[in-house]
mmCIF file of C-alpha atoms in Angstrom:
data_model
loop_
_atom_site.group_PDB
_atom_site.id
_atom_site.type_symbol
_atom_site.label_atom_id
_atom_site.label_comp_id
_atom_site.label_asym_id
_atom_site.label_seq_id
_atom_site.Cartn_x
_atom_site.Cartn_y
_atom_site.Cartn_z
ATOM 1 C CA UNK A 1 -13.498 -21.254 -34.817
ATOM 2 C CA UNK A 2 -16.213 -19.274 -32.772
ATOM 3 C CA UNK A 3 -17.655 -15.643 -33.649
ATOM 4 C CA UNK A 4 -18.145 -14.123 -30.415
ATOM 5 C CA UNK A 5 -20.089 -10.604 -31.819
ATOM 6 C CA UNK A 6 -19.877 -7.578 -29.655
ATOM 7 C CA UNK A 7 -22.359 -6.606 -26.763
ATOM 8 C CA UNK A 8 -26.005 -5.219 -29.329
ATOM 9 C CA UNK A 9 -24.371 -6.514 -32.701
ATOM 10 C CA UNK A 10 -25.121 -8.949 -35.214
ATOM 11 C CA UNK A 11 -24.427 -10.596 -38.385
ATOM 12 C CA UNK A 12 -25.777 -8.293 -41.661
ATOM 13 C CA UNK A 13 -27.231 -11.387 -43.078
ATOM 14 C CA UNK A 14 -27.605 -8.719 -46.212
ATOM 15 C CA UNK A 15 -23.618 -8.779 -46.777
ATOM 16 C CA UNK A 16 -22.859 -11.781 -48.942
ATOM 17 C CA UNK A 17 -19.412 -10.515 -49.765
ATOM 18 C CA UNK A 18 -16.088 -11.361 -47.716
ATOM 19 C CA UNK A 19 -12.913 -9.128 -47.482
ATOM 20 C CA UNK A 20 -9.745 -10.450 -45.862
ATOM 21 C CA UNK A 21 -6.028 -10.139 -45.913
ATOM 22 C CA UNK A 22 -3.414 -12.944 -46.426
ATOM 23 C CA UNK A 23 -0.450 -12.755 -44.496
ATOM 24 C CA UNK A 24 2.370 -11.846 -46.569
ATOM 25 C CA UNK A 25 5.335 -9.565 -47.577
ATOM 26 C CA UNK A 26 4.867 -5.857 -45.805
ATOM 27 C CA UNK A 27 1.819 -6.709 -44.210
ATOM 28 C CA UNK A 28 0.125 -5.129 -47.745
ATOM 29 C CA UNK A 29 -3.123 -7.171 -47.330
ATOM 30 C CA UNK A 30 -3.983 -6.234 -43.691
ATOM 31 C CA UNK A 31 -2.520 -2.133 -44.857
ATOM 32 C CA UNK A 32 -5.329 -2.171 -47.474
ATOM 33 C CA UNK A 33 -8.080 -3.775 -45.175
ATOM 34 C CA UNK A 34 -6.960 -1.069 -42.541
ATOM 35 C CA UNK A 35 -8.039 1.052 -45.196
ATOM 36 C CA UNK A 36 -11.457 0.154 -46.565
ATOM 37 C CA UNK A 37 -12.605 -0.521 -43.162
ATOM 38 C CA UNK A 38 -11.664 2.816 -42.073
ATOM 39 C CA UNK A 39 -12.350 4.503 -45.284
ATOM 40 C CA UNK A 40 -16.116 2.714 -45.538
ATOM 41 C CA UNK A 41 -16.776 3.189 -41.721
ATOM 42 C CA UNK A 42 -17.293 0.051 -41.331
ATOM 43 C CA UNK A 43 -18.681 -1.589 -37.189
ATOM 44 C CA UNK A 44 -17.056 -3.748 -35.693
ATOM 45 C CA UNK A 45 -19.736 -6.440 -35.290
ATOM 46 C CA UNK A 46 -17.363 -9.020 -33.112
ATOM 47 C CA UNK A 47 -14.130 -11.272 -32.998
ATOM 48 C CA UNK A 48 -13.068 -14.755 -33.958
ATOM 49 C CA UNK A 49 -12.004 -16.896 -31.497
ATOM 50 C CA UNK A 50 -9.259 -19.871 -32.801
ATOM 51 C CA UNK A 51 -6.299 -21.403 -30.886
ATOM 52 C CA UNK A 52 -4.466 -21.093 -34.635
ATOM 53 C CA UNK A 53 -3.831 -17.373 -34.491
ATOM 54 C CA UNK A 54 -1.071 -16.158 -32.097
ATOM 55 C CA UNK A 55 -2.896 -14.086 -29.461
ATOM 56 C CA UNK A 56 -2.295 -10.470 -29.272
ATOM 57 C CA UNK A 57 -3.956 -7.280 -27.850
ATOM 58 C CA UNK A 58 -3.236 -3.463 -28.700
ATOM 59 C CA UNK A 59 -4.749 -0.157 -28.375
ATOM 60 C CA UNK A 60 -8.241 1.419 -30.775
ATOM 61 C CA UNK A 61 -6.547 0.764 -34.380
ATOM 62 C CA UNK A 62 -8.801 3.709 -35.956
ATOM 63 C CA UNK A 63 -9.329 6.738 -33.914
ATOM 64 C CA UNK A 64 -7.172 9.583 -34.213
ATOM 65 C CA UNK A 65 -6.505 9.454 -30.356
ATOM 66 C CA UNK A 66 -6.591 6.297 -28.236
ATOM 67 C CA UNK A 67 -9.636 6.126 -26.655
ATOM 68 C CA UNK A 68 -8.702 2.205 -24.629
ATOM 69 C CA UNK A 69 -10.781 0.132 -27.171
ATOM 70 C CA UNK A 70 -9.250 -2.842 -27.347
ATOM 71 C CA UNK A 71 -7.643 -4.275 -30.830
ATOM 72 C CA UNK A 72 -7.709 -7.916 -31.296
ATOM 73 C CA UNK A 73 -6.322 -10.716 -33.233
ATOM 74 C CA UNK A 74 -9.096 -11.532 -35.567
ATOM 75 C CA UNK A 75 -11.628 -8.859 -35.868
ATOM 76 C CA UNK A 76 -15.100 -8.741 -38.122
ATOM 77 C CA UNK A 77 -16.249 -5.805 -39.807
ATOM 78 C CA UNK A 78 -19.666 -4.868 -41.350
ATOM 79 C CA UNK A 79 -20.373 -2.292 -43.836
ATOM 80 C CA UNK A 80 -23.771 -2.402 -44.747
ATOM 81 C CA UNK A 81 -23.763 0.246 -46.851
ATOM 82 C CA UNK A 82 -21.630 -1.379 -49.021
ATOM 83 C CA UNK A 83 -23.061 -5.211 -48.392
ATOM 84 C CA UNK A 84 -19.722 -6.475 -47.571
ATOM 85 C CA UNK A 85 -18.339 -7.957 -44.037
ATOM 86 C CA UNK A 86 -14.161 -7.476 -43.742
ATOM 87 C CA UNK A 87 -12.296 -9.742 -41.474
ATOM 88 C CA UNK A 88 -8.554 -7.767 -40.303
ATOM 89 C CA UNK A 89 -6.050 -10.600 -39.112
ATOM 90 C CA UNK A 90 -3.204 -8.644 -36.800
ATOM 91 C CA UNK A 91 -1.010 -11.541 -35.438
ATOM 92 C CA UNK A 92 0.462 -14.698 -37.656
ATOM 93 C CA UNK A 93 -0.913 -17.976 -37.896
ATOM 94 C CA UNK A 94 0.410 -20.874 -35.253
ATOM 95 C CA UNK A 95 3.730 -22.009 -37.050
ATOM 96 C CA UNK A 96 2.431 -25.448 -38.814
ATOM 97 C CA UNK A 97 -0.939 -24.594 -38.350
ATOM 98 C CA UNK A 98 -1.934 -22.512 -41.601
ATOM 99 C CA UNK A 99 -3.934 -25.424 -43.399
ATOM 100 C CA UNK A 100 -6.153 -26.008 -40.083
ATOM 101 C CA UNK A 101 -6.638 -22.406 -39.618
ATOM 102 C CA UNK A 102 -7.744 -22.073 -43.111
ATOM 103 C CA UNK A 103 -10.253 -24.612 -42.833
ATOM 104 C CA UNK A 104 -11.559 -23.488 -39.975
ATOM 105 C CA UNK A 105 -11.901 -20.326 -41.207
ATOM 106 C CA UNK A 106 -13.855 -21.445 -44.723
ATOM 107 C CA UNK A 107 -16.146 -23.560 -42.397
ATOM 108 C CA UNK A 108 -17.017 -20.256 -40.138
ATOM 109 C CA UNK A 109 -17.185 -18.568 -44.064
ATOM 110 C CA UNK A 110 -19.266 -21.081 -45.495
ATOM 111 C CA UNK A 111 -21.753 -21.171 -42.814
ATOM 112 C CA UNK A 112 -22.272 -17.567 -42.336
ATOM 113 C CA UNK A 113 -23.484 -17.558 -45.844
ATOM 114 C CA UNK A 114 -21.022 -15.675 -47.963
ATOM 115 C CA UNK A 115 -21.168 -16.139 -51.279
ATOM 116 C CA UNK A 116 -17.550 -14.164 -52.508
ATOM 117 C CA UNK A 117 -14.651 -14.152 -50.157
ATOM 118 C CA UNK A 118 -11.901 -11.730 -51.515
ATOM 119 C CA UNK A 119 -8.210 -12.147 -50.298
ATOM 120 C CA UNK A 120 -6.044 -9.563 -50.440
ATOM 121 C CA UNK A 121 -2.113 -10.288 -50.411
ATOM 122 C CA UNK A 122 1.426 -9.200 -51.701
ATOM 123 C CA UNK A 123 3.724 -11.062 -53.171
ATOM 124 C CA UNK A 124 7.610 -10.737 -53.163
ATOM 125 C CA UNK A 125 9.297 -8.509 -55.655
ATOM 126 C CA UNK A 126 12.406 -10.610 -55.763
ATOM 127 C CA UNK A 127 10.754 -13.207 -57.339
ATOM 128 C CA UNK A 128 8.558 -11.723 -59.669
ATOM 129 C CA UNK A 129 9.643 -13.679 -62.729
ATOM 130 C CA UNK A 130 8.772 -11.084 -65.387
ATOM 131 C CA UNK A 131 9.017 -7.483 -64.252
ATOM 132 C CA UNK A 132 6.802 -5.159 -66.380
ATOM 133 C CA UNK A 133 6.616 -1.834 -64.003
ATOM 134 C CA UNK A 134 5.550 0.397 -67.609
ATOM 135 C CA UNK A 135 2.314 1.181 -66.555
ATOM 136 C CA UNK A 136 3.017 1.123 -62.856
ATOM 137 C CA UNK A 137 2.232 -0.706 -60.135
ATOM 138 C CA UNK A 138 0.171 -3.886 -61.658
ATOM 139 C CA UNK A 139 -2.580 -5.827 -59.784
ATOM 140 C CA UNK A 140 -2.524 -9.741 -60.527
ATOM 141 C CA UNK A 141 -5.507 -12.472 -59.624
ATOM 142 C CA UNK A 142 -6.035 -15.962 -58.901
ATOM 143 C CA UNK A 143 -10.002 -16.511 -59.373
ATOM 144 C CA UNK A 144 -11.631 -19.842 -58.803
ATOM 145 C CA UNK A 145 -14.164 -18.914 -61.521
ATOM 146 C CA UNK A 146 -12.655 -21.606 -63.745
ATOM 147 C CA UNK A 147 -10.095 -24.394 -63.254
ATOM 148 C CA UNK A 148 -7.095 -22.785 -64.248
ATOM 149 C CA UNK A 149 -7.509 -19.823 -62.061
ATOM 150 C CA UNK A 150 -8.363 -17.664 -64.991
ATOM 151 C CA UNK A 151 -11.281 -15.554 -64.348
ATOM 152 C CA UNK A 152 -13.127 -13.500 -67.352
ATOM 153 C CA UNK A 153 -14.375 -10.443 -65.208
ATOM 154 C CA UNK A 154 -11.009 -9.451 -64.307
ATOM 155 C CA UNK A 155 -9.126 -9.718 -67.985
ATOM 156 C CA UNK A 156 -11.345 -7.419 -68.279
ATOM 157 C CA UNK A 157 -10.134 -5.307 -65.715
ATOM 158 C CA UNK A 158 -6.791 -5.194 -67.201
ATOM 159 C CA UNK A 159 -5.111 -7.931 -64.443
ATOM 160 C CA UNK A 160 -3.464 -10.977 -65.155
ATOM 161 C CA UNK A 161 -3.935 -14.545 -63.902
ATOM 162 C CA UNK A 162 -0.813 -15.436 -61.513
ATOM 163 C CA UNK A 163 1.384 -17.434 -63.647
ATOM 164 C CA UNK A 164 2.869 -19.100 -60.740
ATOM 165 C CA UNK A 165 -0.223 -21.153 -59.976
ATOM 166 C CA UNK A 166 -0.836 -24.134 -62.129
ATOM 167 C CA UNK A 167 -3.300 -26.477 -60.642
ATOM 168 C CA UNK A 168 -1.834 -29.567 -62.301
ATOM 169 C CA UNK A 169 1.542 -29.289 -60.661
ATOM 170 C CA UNK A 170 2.462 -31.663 -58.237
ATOM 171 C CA UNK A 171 2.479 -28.885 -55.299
ATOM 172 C CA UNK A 172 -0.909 -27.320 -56.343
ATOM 173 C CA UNK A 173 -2.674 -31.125 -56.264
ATOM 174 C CA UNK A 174 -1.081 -32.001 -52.871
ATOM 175 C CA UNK A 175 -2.881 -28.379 -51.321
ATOM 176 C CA UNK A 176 -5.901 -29.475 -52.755
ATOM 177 C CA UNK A 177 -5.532 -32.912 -51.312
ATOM 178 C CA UNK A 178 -4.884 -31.432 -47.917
ATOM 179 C CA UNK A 179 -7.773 -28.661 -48.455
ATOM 180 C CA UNK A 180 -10.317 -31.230 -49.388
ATOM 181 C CA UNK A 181 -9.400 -33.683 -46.946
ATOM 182 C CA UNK A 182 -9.371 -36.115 -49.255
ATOM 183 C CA UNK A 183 -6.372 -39.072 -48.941
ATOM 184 C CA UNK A 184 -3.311 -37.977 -50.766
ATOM 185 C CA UNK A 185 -2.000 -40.528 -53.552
ATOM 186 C CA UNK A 186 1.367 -41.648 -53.251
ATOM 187 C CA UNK A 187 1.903 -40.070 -56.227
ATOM 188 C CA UNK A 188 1.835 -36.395 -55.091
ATOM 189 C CA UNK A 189 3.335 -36.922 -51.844
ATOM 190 C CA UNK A 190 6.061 -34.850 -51.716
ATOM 191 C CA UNK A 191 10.066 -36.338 -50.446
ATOM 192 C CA UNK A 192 11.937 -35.821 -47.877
ATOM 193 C CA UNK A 193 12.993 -32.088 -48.740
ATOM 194 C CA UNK A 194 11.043 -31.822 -51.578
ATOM 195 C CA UNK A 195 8.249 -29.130 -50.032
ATOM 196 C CA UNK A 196 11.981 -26.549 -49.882
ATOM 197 C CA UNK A 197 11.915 -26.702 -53.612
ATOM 198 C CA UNK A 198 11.187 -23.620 -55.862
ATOM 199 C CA UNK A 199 8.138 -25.630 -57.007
ATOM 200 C CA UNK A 200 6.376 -25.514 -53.490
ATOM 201 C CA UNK A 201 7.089 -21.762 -52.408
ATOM 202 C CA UNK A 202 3.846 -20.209 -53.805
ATOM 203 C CA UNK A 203 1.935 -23.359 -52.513
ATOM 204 C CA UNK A 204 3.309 -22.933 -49.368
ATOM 205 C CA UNK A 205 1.791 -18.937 -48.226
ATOM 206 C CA UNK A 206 -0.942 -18.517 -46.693
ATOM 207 C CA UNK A 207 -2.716 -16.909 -49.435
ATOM 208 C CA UNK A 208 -2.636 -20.393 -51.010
ATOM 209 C CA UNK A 209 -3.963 -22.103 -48.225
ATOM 210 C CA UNK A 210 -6.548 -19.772 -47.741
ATOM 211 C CA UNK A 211 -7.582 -20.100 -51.489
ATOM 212 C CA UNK A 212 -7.814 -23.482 -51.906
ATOM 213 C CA UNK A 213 -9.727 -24.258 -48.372
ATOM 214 C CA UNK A 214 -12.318 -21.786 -49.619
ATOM 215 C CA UNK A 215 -12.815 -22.984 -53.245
ATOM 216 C CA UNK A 216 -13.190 -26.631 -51.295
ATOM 217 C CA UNK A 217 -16.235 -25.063 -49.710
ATOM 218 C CA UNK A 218 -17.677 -24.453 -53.019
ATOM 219 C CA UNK A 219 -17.273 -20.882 -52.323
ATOM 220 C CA UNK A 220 -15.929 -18.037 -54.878
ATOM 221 C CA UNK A 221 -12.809 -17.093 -54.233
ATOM 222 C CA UNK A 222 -10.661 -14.052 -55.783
ATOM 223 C CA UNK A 223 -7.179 -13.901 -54.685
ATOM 224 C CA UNK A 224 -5.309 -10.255 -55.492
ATOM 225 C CA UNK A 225 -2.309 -9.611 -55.850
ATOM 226 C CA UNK A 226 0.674 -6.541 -55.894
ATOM 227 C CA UNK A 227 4.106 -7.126 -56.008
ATOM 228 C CA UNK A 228 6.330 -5.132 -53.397
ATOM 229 C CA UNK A 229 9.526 -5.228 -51.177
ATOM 230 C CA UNK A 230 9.280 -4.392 -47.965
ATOM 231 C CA UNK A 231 9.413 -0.604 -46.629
ATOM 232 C CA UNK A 232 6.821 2.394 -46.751
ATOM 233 C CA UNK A 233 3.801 0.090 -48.160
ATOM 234 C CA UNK A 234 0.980 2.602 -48.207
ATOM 235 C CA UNK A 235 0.951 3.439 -51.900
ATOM 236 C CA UNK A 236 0.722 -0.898 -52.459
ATOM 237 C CA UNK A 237 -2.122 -1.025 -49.560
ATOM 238 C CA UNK A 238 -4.069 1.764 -51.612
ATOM 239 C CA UNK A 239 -3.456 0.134 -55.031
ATOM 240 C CA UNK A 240 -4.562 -2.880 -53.615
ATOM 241 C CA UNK A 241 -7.559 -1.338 -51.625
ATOM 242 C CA UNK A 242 -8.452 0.634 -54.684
ATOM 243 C CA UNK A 243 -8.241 -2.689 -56.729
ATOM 244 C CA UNK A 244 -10.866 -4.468 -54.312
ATOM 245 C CA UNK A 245 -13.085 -1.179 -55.280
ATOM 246 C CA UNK A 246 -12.646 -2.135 -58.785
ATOM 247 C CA UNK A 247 -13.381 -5.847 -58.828
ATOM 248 C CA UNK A 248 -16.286 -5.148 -56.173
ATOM 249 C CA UNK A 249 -17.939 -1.486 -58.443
ATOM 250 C CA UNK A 250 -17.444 0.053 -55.498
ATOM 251 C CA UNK A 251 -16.653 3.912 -55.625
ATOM 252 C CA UNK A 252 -13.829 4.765 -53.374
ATOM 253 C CA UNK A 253 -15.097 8.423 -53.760
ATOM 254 C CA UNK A 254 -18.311 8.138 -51.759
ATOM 255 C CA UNK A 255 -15.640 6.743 -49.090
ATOM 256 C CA UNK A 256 -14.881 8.880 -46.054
ATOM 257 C CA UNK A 257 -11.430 10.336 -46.319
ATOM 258 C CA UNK A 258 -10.390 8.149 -49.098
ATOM 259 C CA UNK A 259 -6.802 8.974 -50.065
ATOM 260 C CA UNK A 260 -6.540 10.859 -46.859
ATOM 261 C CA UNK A 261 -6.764 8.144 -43.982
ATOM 262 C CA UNK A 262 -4.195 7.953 -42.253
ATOM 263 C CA UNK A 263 -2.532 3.970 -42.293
ATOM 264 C CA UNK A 264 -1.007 3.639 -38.658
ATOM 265 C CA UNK A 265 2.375 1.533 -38.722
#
């Protein structure tokens, strides 16, 4: 994976912390990175360059009118005002490819010197296990603070761990394996049609992958989470968005426009 920065731009070395969306259910992740790069200002400092990402090419993502500026696959953000760098992903990972792509992209991570990657990602409402909507819409984490994915900072915070990931499963150890490079035991290999089982769905998004190629980097990783259905998905992009404020003591009133940006389909 190669940064190619844009013509007079460079790397903040300053920003240690890493936004970026995981693929997933209403495109909630990439809605809510729309948001705090547009919200924060944020440059576009360059692109990333990696045969894993299906290309595509659009028109300028943020201004009000469409000025030709050219919208990529894999863009990088810097907002140095807020010491934080935000990668936007707008085209799906190679079918097959999501573990390579994830490594690649926590060896590009790891070497640019980021110390907290945050990934930002929905999760599918029809299999949310124990629905609780009585305080509304509820953010939930996966931290690599500690082994089990539990991460003291955000109790705090009111959020709770994701109960689907449970690092001694069978799935979770195989991802691991794969993420770490290390060889896989025969005893977590999964069967012939084992990896369509319920056990291997959460293992299996990108989210996941992303997670657990990261934490083999030695890097700190906080996964959050929203459940949603697909649909109108701006009022889970700024829940999620507002969560990343949260986690990150950021204060989305000092943003520009902050619950008026406008999130373009």
């Amino acid at each position: 994976m190669e940064f190619v920065p844009e013509q007079g731009k460079r790397v903040n070395g300053d920003s240690s912390t890493l936004i970026l969306p995981a693929l997933s259910i209403g495109n909630v992740g990439q809605l809510a990175v729309d948001l705090l790069v547009a919200s924060t200002r944020a440059e576009r400092i360059g692109y990333l360059d990696t045969p894993y990402v299906l290309p595509c090419v659009g028109n300028d993502a943020y201004g009000p009118v469409p000025n030709g500026e050219l919208a990529l696959p894999l863009e990088a953000y810097d907002s140095s005002a807020n010491a934080m760098t935000l990668i936007q992903q707008r085209s799906p990972v190679v079918k097959g490819r999501m573990i390579e792509f994830a490594k690649k992209l926590a060896d590009y991570v790891a070497a640019s010197g980021k110390k907290h990657v945050v990934v930002l990602s929905s999760l599918d409402f029809g299999r949310w296990q124990r629905v609780d909507m009585s305080s509304g819409l509820q953010t939930l984490y996966l931290s690599s603070t500690n082994s089990d994915g539990t991460d003291d900072y955000c109790e705090q915070l009111g959020w709770k761990k994701l109960q689907e990931y449970k690092p001694t499963q069978k799935a979770w150890k195989y991802l691991s394996a794969l993420a770490e490079g290390n060889a896989i035991p025969e005893s977590i290999l999964p069967f012939e049609g084992e990896l369509e089982e319920e056990e291997y769905y959460y293992p299996s998004l990108p989210f996941a992958a992303l997670f657990s190629c990261l934490k083999a980097k030695g890097l700190k990783v906080t996964c959050l989470f929203c459940y949603c259905s697909e649909g109108d998905n701006i009022p889970d992009a700024f829940h999620l968005a507002e969560a990343t404020c949260k986690l990150l003591d950021l204060s989305p009133s000092n943003f520009q426009g902050w619950r008026r940006t406008k999130i373009k389909p």
